[in-house]
Amino acid sequence: MRSTWQLNLEAFRFYRLKEEKFVKLSLLLILALQISARLAPIGDRNFFPFTYALESLGRLSPVDILGQLSPGNWLIIGLHAASALIASALSLMYMQIFVLEQTCYSQSGPRSKEDQALLDSIRAFRLQVKILRSLSQSLNKDLKEGNSPDKSTLVGGYYWQESPPGTSDQDAGISEELPSEDAWTREAFAEASQAEAFPGCQLADPQKETALGYTWRRFGQTLPRQLAFLLLLDLAYVFSIMLLGLPFYFYLSAFLLAPVLFMQGLSFREGMRTSYQGTKGVKLFIISNYFMVNLLFLLAEGLASFIFAQASYSLGIWQSLFFALRFLVFARFAGLMYLVVGESDQGVRVEMTKL
């Protein structure tokens, strides 16, 4: 069984995209906006009156606290907000382009060794997700029926269930098989002789429109849904400050598939509902992988803060770089989660036709 570290490390290969110019321009644009917001000699970077008033929240009204922000402070806040919004939009587009290149546009040209290795890894992880879903559904069913845990156990690599009342012992059997390493390998690569594109992917001739062109057009058509998704994500993050991060983690794990589903033509409500259903049984899988990817960024940022503690400009440049890299890495991570989690579930599979 393949380690999830392989999946997480693949997220850091954000530069592996056929639309190389899009990746380079996105990285440079986000980096430039962040450097401007952090280091450019514009605006007012003295937020001490505001932070001091914020500590007096019980004695001052919110209006009085916001009144401590000068026009220069608002300019800096606006630069940071614009940087985050543009970076978020570019990351959603990256996610869609990556999914297209691995599905609908996979037949538009020869597949490199790296792409083939990625496809093989995705197929292997899809099998792992299917097993996680099967075990979760079976255990939930037992809990709802009031069965004790010892009535459904993992025995010798198989998930056994007792036969229901009124059936013979011959009807009892395997609900879901957990294959051995050899069986896993055979099953994971048995699809190699089939079509390269994933099931449910029907798209007109890719030569008439590139993955970037399709994504740009569809993102513009679904912009209100994408902005609503980002707004709810920001609200979940704000509320998470007071609730140990739980709302943000739940939102991220439940609705991570929604941006791609929006571009496939689903309404906001239907896209969110389909994403929620498609992540049933694997939310912990998504969050655990997110933690591992985020951990590497936290370690790198902590090391940079320690080394450049006395060099504010150098620290600002490194922080801006990590900010840009974080968005692109998590965009690829989200695309990988869609391919592994979403495409492995029939309920979330939507035909990607030109709309």
C-alpha positions as a printed NumPy array, in Angstrom:
array([[  0.   ,   0.   ,   0.   ],
       [  1.409,   3.349,  -0.964],
       [  2.262,   5.854,   1.741],
       [  0.304,   9.09 ,   1.952],
       [  3.636,  10.917,   2.072],
       [  3.93 ,  10.2  ,  -1.643],
       [  0.659,  12.014,  -2.206],
       [  1.692,  14.954,  -0.026],
       [  5.092,  15.342,  -1.654],
       [  3.395,  15.365,  -5.051],
       [  1.556,  18.524,  -3.98 ],
       [  4.896,  20.337,  -3.726],
       [  5.609,  19.626,  -7.414],
       [  3.34 ,  22.518,  -8.375],
       [  5.654,  23.375, -11.278],
       [  4.659,  20.144, -13.073],
       [  1.894,  21.616, -15.166],
       [  1.696,  21.697, -18.959],
       [  0.555,  25.309, -18.689],
       [  3.995,  26.388, -17.488],
       [  3.485,  30.056, -18.313],
       [  0.406,  30.157, -16.109],
       [  2.38 ,  28.74 , -13.183],
       [  5.258,  31.188, -13.629],
       [  3.011,  34.222, -14.046],
       [  0.878,  33.214, -11.064],
       [  3.92 ,  32.783,  -8.85 ],
       [  5.437,  36.111,  -9.903],
       [  2.132,  37.995,  -9.591],
       [  1.357,  36.711,  -6.101],
       [  4.946,  37.291,  -5.003],
       [  4.952,  40.865,  -6.337],
       [  1.657,  41.693,  -4.622],
       [  2.858,  40.28 ,  -1.32 ],
       [  6.186,  42.095,  -1.448],
       [  4.328,  45.335,  -2.196],
       [  1.99 ,  44.759,   0.736],
       [  4.84 ,  43.912,   3.125],
       [  7.794,  46.044,   2.026],
       [  6.773,  48.794,  -0.402],
       [  7.275,  52.305,   1.06 ],
       [  3.597,  53.195,   0.793],
       [  0.776,  53.574,   3.255],
       [  1.038,  53.52 ,   7.027],
       [  2.447,  50.368,   8.612],
       [  2.069,  51.581,  12.183],
       [ -0.878,  49.582,  13.559],
       [ -0.031,  50.186,  17.228],
       [ -3.034,  52.499,  17.94 ],
       [ -5.363,  49.885,  16.447],
       [ -3.86 ,  46.923,  18.317],
       [ -3.842,  48.922,  21.568],
       [ -7.52 ,  49.809,  21.078],
       [ -8.279,  46.188,  20.2  ],
       [ -7.023,  45.132,  23.617],
       [ -9.631,  47.487,  25.096],
       [-12.529,  45.787,  23.32 ],
       [-14.592,  45.659,  26.496],
       [-14.264,  49.414,  27.049],
       [-14.4  ,  50.667,  23.464],
       [-17.041,  50.04 ,  20.809],
       [-16.106,  48.343,  17.503],
       [-16.646,  51.672,  15.72 ],
       [-14.134,  53.404,  17.97 ],
       [-11.619,  50.599,  17.451],
       [-11.91 ,  50.769,  13.66 ],
       [-11.58 ,  54.549,  13.925],
       [ -7.977,  54.03 ,  15.038],
       [ -7.06 ,  52.863,  11.528],
       [ -5.592,  55.608,   9.397],
       [ -6.074,  55.845,   5.599],
       [ -2.563,  54.496,   5.249],
       [ -3.481,  51.509,   7.4  ],
       [ -6.492,  50.818,   5.193],
       [ -4.241,  50.946,   2.137],
       [ -1.975,  48.25 ,   3.56 ],
       [ -4.979,  46.146,   4.563],
       [ -6.389,  46.574,   1.055],
       [ -3.128,  45.402,  -0.517],
       [ -3.087,  42.289,   1.652],
       [ -6.765,  41.6  ,   0.894],
       [ -6.239,  42.049,  -2.854],
       [ -3.183,  39.81 ,  -2.741],
       [ -5.09 ,  37.064,  -0.935],
       [ -8.103,  37.348,  -3.266],
       [ -6.026,  37.191,  -6.456],
       [ -3.946,  34.333,  -5.056],
       [ -7.13 ,  32.446,  -4.16 ],
       [ -8.578,  32.929,  -7.646],
       [ -5.352,  31.765,  -9.29 ],
       [ -5.208,  28.728,  -7.01 ],
       [ -8.751,  27.729,  -7.977],
       [ -7.808,  28.053, -11.639],
       [ -4.664,  25.988, -11.049],
       [ -6.785,  23.298,  -9.42 ],
       [ -9.108,  23.137, -12.432],
       [ -6.252,  23.114, -14.977],
       [ -4.487,  20.334, -13.09 ],
       [ -7.651,  18.215, -12.985],
       [ -8.25 ,  18.784, -16.7  ],
       [ -4.706,  17.831, -17.643],
       [ -4.994,  14.585, -15.701],
       [ -8.445,  13.685, -17.057],
       [ -9.995,  15.181, -20.179],
       [ -6.779,  16.54 , -21.68 ],
       [ -4.652,  13.507, -20.901],
       [ -5.133,  12.233, -24.471],
       [ -4.124,  15.484, -26.159],
       [ -0.445,  14.51 , -26.243],
       [  2.098,  11.901, -25.201],
       [  2.176,  11.224, -21.472],
       [  5.555,  11.749, -19.843],
       [  7.051,   9.301, -17.358],
       [  6.256,  11.712, -14.525],
       [  2.62 ,  12.02 , -15.599],
       [  2.278,   8.263, -15.948],
       [  3.763,   7.744, -12.494],
       [  1.317,  10.31 , -11.123],
       [ -1.601,   8.569, -12.82 ],
       [ -0.529,   5.224, -11.37 ],
       [ -0.268,   6.759,  -7.896],
       [ -3.715,   8.338,  -8.185],
       [ -5.223,   4.998,  -9.18 ],
       [ -3.57 ,   3.295,  -6.219],
       [ -4.792,   5.922,  -3.761],
       [ -8.298,   5.718,  -5.236],
       [ -8.362,   2.067,  -4.218],
       [ -7.313,   3.028,  -0.693],
       [-10.116,   5.598,  -0.537],
       [-12.642,   3.001,  -1.724],
       [-11.589,   0.717,   1.122],
       [-11.835,   3.567,   3.648],
       [-15.34 ,   4.332,   2.416],
       [-16.365,   0.695,   2.533],
       [-15.117,   0.228,   6.081],
       [-16.704,   3.498,   7.224],
       [-20.073,   2.634,   5.683],
       [-20.033,  -0.884,   7.127],
       [-19.098,   0.301,  10.607],
       [-21.725,   3.054,  10.509],
       [-24.315,   0.509,   9.454],
       [-23.396,  -1.731,  12.387],
       [-23.623,   1.182,  14.815],
       [-27.041,   2.197,  13.493],
       [-28.294,  -1.383,  13.806],
       [-26.961,  -1.608,  17.347],
       [-24.485,  -4.385,  16.657],
       [-21.619,  -4.764,  19.085],
       [-18.125,  -4.163,  17.688],
       [-17.149,  -7.825,  17.986],
       [-19.796,  -8.846,  15.45 ],
       [-17.951,  -7.193,  12.57 ],
       [-14.188,  -7.465,  12.583],
       [-11.217,  -7.38 ,  10.284],
       [-10.033, -10.958,   9.906],
       [ -7.131, -11.952,   7.714],
       [ -7.425,  -8.95 ,   5.436],
       [-11.184,  -9.311,   4.884],
       [-14.14 ,  -7.499,   6.353],
       [-16.566, -10.156,   7.565],
       [-20.233,  -9.731,   8.368],
       [-22.488, -12.196,  10.05 ],
       [-25.307, -13.515,   7.915],
       [-28.649, -11.824,   8.527],
       [-31.38 , -13.794,  10.269],
       [-33.11 , -16.318,   8.079],
       [-30.152, -16.961,   5.776],
       [-27.844, -19.919,   5.611],
       [-24.199, -19.826,   6.588],
       [-23.297, -20.015,   2.936],
       [-24.772, -16.54 ,   2.433],
       [-22.384, -15.066,   4.974],
       [-19.201, -13.821,   3.427],
       [-16.958, -11.022,   2.474],
       [-18.38 ,  -7.541,   2.377],
       [-15.194,  -5.821,   1.248],
       [-11.844,  -7.362,   0.48 ],
       [ -8.617,  -5.765,   1.55 ],
       [ -6.181,  -7.051,  -1.072],
       [ -2.621,  -8.015,  -0.324],
       [  0.308,  -6.09 ,  -1.761],
       [  0.436,  -8.317,  -4.86 ],
       [ -3.308,  -8.157,  -5.354],
       [ -3.207,  -4.387,  -4.798],
       [ -0.628,  -3.976,  -7.534],
       [ -2.566,  -6.107, -10.   ],
       [ -5.815,  -4.297,  -9.27 ],
       [ -4.246,  -0.841,  -9.303],
       [ -2.748,  -1.208, -12.745],
       [ -5.403,  -3.366, -14.373],
       [ -6.947,  -0.197, -15.764],
       [ -3.823,   0.611, -17.788],
       [ -5.209,  -1.145, -20.843],
       [ -8.347,   0.964, -20.748],
       [ -8.757,   4.555, -21.927],
       [ -6.325,   6.985, -20.358],
       [ -8.99 ,   9.494, -19.41 ],
       [-10.953,   8.963, -16.208],
       [-14.565,   7.747, -16.533],
       [-17.214,  10.392, -16.939],
       [-14.928,  12.785, -18.798],
       [-16.371,  13.815, -22.133],
       [-14.976,  16.95 , -23.664],
       [-14.787,  18.327, -27.171],
       [-11.492,  18.274, -29.08 ],
       [ -8.88 ,  19.755, -26.694],
       [ -7.013,  21.19 , -29.679],
       [ -9.802,  23.711, -30.144],
       [ -9.399,  25.095, -26.637],
       [ -6.547,  24.673, -24.184],
       [ -7.028,  23.698, -20.569],
       [ -6.154,  27.264, -19.58 ],
       [ -8.653,  28.696, -22.073],
       [-11.413,  26.401, -20.86 ],
       [-10.642,  27.195, -17.218],
       [-10.509,  30.941, -17.826],
       [-13.875,  30.879, -19.61 ],
       [-15.587,  28.674, -17.057],
       [-14.113,  30.554, -14.097],
       [-15.514,  33.811, -15.465],
       [-18.929,  32.228, -15.95 ],
       [-18.965,  30.811, -12.412],
       [-17.279,  33.762, -10.69 ],
       [-20.166,  34.498,  -8.242],
       [-20.137,  30.869,  -7.052],
       [-16.356,  30.879,  -6.68 ],
       [-16.399,  34.126,  -4.707],
       [-19.165,  32.811,  -2.44 ],
       [-17.067,  29.701,  -1.819],
       [-14.031,  31.829,  -0.866],
       [-16.167,  34.085,   1.339],
       [-17.492,  31.115,   3.31 ],
       [-13.945,  29.77 ,   3.565],
       [-12.771,  33.081,   5.056],
       [-15.696,  33.142,   7.498],
       [-14.923,  29.586,   8.57 ],
       [-11.308,  30.614,   9.146],
       [-12.346,  33.634,  11.255],
       [-14.682,  31.591,  13.44 ],
       [-11.981,  28.938,  13.758],
       [ -9.823,  31.355,  15.734],
       [-12.246,  31.007,  18.632],
       [-13.162,  27.325,  18.085],
       [ -9.747,  25.59 ,  17.791],
       [ -9.896,  25.578,  13.997],
       [-12.814,  23.115,  13.814],
       [-15.089,  25.106,  11.438],
       [-12.226,  25.675,   8.988],
       [-11.142,  22.03 ,   8.985],
       [-14.704,  20.809,   8.512],
       [-15.354,  23.252,   5.676],
       [-12.088,  22.37 ,   3.988],
       [-12.657,  18.615,   4.183],
       [-16.333,  18.703,   3.228],
       [-16.359,  21.215,   0.372],
       [-12.882,  20.911,  -1.147],
       [-14.342,  19.461,  -4.363],
       [-16.84 ,  22.281,  -4.888],
       [-14.741,  24.691,  -7.056],
       [-14.233,  22.082,  -9.786],
       [-17.891,  21.077,  -9.598],
       [-18.911,  24.707, -10.107],
       [-16.869,  24.861, -13.294],
       [-18.586,  21.696, -14.467],
       [-21.933,  23.475, -14.417],
       [-23.372,  22.697, -10.986],
       [-25.161,  25.426,  -9.08 ],
       [-23.73 ,  26.658,  -5.806],
       [-26.141,  24.624,  -3.699],
       [-25.791,  21.481,  -5.798],
       [-22.006,  21.779,  -5.97 ],
       [-21.682,  22.134,  -2.206],
       [-24.095,  19.258,  -1.591],
       [-22.32 ,  16.992,  -4.076],
       [-18.935,  17.801,  -2.535],
       [-20.257,  17.054,   0.943],
       [-21.652,  13.712,  -0.158],
       [-18.508,  12.878,  -2.12 ],
       [-16.288,  13.301,   0.94 ],
       [-18.314,  11.088,   3.259],
       [-16.066,   8.642,   5.034],
       [-12.831,  10.333,   3.941],
       [-12.929,  13.719,   5.656],
       [-10.309,  12.597,   8.159],
       [ -8.167,  11.38 ,   5.255],
       [ -8.293,  14.864,   3.675],
       [ -7.554,  16.704,   6.922],
       [ -4.669,  14.441,   7.901],
       [ -3.003,  14.997,   4.53 ],
       [ -3.625,  18.738,   4.804],
       [ -1.877,  18.764,   8.187],
       [  1.171,  17.012,   6.779],
       [  1.487,  19.478,   3.888],
       [  0.91 ,  22.468,   6.153],
       [  3.452,  21.167,   8.668],
       [  6.294,  21.541,   6.172],
       [  5.318,  25.155,   5.53 ],
       [  5.144,  25.907,   9.255],
       [  8.608,  24.453,   9.77 ],
       [ 10.047,  26.428,   6.845],
       [  8.437,  29.682,   7.989],
       [  9.64 ,  29.136,  11.551],
       [ 13.185,  28.521,  10.357],
       [ 13.125,  31.664,   8.202],
       [ 11.842,  33.744,  11.135],
       [ 14.675,  32.433,  13.313],
       [ 17.408,  33.074,  10.744],
       [ 16.225,  36.5  ,   9.566],
       [ 14.855,  37.794,  12.869],
       [ 17.094,  40.867,  12.672],
       [ 16.692,  41.431,   8.915],
       [ 13.152,  42.636,   8.356],
       [ 13.451,  43.073,   4.571],
       [ 14.933,  39.622,   4.045],
       [ 12.288,  38.115,   6.294],
       [  9.56 ,  39.94 ,   4.365],
       [ 10.821,  38.549,   1.054],
       [ 10.928,  34.999,   2.412],
       [  7.46 ,  35.349,   3.93 ],
       [  6.141,  36.626,   0.603],
       [  7.706,  33.682,  -1.201],
       [  6.202,  31.179,   1.231],
       [  2.834,  32.921,   0.819],
       [  2.943,  32.474,  -2.956],
       [  4.19 ,  28.898,  -2.77 ],
       [  1.56 ,  27.971,  -0.22 ],
       [ -1.309,  28.905,  -2.556],
       [  0.096,  26.97 ,  -5.508],
       [  1.003,  23.92 ,  -3.426],
       [ -2.428,  23.76 ,  -1.824],
       [ -4.05 ,  24.255,  -5.231],
       [ -2.277,  21.135,  -6.475],
       [ -3.147,  19.38 ,  -3.217],
       [ -6.831,  20.219,  -3.743],
       [ -6.637,  18.903,  -7.311],
       [ -5.059,  15.671,  -6.07 ],
       [ -7.795,  15.284,  -3.485],
       [-10.423,  15.724,  -6.191],
       [ -8.81 ,  13.053,  -8.362],
       [ -8.345,  10.657,  -5.455],
       [-11.536,  11.292,  -3.493],
       [-14.012,  12.736,  -5.948],
       [-13.252,  10.558,  -8.963],
       [-13.343,   7.402,  -6.861],
       [-16.963,   8.018,  -5.95 ],
       [-19.702,   7.491,  -8.508],
       [-21.914,  10.   ,  -6.748],
       [-19.543,  12.892,  -7.274],
       [-18.572,  12.108, -10.838],
       [-19.937,  14.714, -13.233],
       [-19.406,  14.74 , -16.968],
       [-17.064,  17.581, -17.836],
       [-18.724,  18.813, -20.997],
       [-18.314,  22.207, -22.59 ],
       [-21.141,  24.399, -21.357]])
